[in-house]
PDB file of C-alpha atoms in Angstrom:
ATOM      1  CA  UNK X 908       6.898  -4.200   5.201  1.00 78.00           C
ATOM      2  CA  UNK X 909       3.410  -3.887   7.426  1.00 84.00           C
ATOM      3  CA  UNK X 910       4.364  -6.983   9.042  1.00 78.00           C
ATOM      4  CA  UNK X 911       7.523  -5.783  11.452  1.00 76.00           C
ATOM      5  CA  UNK X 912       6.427  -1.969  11.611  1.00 83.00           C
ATOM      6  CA  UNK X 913       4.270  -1.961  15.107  1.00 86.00           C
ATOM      7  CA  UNK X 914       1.776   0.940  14.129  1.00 89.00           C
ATOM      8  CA  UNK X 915       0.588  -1.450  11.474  1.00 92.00           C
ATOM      9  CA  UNK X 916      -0.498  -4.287  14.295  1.00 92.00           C
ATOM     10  CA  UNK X 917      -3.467  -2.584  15.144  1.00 93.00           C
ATOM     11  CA  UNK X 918      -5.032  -3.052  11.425  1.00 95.00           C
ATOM     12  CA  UNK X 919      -7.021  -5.672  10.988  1.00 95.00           C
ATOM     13  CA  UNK X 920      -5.512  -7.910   8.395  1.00 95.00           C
ATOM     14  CA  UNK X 921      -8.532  -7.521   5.688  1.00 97.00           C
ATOM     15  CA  UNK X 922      -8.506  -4.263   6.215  1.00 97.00           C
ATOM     16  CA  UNK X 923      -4.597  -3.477   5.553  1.00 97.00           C
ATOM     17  CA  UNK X 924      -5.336  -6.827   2.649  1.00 96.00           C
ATOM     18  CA  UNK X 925      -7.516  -4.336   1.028  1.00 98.00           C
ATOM     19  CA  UNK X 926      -5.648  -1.394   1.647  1.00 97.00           C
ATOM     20  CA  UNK X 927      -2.544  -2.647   0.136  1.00 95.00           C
ATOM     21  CA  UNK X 928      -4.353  -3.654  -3.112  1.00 96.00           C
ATOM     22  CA  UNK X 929      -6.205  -0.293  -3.070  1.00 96.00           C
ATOM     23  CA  UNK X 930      -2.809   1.168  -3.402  1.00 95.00           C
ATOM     24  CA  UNK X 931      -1.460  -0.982  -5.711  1.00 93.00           C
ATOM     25  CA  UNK X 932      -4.069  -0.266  -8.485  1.00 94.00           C
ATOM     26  CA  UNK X 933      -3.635   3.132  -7.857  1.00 94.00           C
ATOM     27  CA  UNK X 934       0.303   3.193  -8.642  1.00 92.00           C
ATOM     28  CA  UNK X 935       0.166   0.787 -11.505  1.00 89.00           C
ATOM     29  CA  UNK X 936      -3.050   2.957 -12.890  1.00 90.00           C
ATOM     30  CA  UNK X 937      -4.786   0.096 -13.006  1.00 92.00           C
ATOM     31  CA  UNK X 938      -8.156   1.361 -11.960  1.00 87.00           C
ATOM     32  CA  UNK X 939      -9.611   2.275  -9.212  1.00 88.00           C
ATOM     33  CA  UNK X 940     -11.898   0.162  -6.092  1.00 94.00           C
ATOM     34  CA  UNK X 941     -14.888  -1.422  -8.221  1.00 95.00           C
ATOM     35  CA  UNK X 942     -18.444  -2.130  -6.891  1.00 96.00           C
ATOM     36  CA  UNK X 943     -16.742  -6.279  -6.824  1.00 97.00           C
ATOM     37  CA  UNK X 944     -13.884  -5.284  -4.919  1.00 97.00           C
ATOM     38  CA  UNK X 945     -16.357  -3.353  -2.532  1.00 97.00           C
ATOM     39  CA  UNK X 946     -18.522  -6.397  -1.976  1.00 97.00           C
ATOM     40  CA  UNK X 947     -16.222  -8.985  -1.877  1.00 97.00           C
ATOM     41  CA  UNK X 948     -13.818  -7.287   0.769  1.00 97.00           C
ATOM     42  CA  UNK X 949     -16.399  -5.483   2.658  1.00 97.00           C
ATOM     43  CA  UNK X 950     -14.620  -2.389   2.515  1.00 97.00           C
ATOM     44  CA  UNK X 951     -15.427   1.016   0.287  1.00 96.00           C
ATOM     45  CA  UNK X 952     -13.013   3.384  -1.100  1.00 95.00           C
ATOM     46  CA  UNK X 953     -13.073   5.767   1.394  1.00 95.00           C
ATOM     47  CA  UNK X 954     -12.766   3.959   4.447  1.00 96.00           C
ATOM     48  CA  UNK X 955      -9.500   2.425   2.775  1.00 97.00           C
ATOM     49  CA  UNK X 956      -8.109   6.121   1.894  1.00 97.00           C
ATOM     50  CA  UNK X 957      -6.426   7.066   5.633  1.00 96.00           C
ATOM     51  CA  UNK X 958      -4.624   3.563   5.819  1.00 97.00           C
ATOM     52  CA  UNK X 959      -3.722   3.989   2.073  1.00 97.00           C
ATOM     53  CA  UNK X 960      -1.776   7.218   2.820  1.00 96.00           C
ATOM     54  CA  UNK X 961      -0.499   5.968   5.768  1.00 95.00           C
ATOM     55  CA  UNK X 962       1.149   3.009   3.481  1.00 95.00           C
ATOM     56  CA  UNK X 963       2.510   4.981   0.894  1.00 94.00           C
ATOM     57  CA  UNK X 964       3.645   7.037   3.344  1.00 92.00           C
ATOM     58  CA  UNK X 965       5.997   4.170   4.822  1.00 88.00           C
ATOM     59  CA  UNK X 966       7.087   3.359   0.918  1.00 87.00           C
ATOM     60  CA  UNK X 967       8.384   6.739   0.672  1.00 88.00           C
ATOM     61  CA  UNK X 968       9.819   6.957   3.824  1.00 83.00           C
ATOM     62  CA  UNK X 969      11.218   3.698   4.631  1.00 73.00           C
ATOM     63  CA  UNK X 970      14.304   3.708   7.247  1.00 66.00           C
ATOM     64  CA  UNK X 971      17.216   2.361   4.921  1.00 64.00           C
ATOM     65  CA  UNK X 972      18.839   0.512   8.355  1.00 66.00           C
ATOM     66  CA  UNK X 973      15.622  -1.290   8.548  1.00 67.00           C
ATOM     67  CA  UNK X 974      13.637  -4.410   6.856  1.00 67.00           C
ATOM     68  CA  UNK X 975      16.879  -5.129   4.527  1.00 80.00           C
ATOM     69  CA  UNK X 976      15.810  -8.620   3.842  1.00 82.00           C
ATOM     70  CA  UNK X 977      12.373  -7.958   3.235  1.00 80.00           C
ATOM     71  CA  UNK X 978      13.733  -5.550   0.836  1.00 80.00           C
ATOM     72  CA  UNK X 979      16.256  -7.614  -0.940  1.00 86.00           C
ATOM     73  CA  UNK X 980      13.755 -10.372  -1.383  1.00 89.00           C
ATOM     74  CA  UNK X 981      11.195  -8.693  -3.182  1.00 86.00           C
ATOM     75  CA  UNK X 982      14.190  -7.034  -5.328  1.00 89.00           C
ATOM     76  CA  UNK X 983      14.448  -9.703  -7.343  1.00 91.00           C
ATOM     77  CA  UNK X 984      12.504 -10.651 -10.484  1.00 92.00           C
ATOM     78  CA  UNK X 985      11.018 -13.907  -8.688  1.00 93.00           C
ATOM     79  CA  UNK X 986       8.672 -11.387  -7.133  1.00 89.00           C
ATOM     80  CA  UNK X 987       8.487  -9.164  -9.734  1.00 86.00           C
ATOM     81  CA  UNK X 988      11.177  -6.451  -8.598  1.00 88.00           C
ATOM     82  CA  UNK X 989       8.289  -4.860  -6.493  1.00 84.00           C
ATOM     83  CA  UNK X 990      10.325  -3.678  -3.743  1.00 82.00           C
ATOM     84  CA  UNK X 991      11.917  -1.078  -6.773  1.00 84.00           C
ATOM     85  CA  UNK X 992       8.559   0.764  -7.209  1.00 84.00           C
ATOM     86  CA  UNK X 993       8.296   4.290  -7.304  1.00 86.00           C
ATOM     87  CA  UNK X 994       5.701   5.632  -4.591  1.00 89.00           C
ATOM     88  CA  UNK X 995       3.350   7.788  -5.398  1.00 91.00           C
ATOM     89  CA  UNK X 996       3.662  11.790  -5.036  1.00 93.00           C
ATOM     90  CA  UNK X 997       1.627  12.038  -1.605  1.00 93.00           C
ATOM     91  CA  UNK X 998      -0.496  15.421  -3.142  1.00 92.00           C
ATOM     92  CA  UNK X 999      -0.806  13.484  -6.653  1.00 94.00           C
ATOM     93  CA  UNK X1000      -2.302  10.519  -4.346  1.00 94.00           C
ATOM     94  CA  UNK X1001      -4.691  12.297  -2.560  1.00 93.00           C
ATOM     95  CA  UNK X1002      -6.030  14.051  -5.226  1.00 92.00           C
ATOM     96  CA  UNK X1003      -6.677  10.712  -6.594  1.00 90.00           C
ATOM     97  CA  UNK X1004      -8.431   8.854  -3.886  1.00 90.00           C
ATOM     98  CA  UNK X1005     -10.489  12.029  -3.756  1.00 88.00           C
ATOM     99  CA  UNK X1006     -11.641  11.205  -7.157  1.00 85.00           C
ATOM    100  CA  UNK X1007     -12.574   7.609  -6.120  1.00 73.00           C
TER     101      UNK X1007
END
């Protein structure tokens, strides 16, 4: 969804890579960002945590008119229906990454 929303271009790619996944674990409760994911992406937890909000910000408040491809592509079981996943409560969120 990054990918035609302009305030997004500034990211570096890595950095919104890691962000994405960082977000990801945190809805599926999956964990949180280990010492591995730390090395390996160069990034720690809390530098992740503003572009993290920022992302789950955009899930929750997606325009409807907008990215209706994008959305009905990743609607469908081939990619694992992941366009139908909840967001996370934004205070329930930041009182996780807080914890990280």
């Amino acid at each position: 969804m990054t990918l035609q929303e302009y305030d997004y271009a500034r990211e570096s790619p890595s950095k919104l890579a890691a962000s994405c996944l960082l977000l990801a674990l945190t809805m599926k409760n999956l964990g949180g960002w280990t010492p591995t994911l730390e090395y390996y992406s160069g990034y720690c937890s809390q530098d992740l945590h503003p572009l993290v909000k920022r992302l789950n910000f955009l899930l929750t408040y997606q325009p409807h008119d907008k990215l209706k491809a994008v959305r009905t592509k990743y609607s469908h079981r081939v990619f694992f229906e992941v366009a139908k996943v909840t967001p996370m409560d934004m205070l329930k969120l930041e009182e996780i990454l807080k914890s990280c």
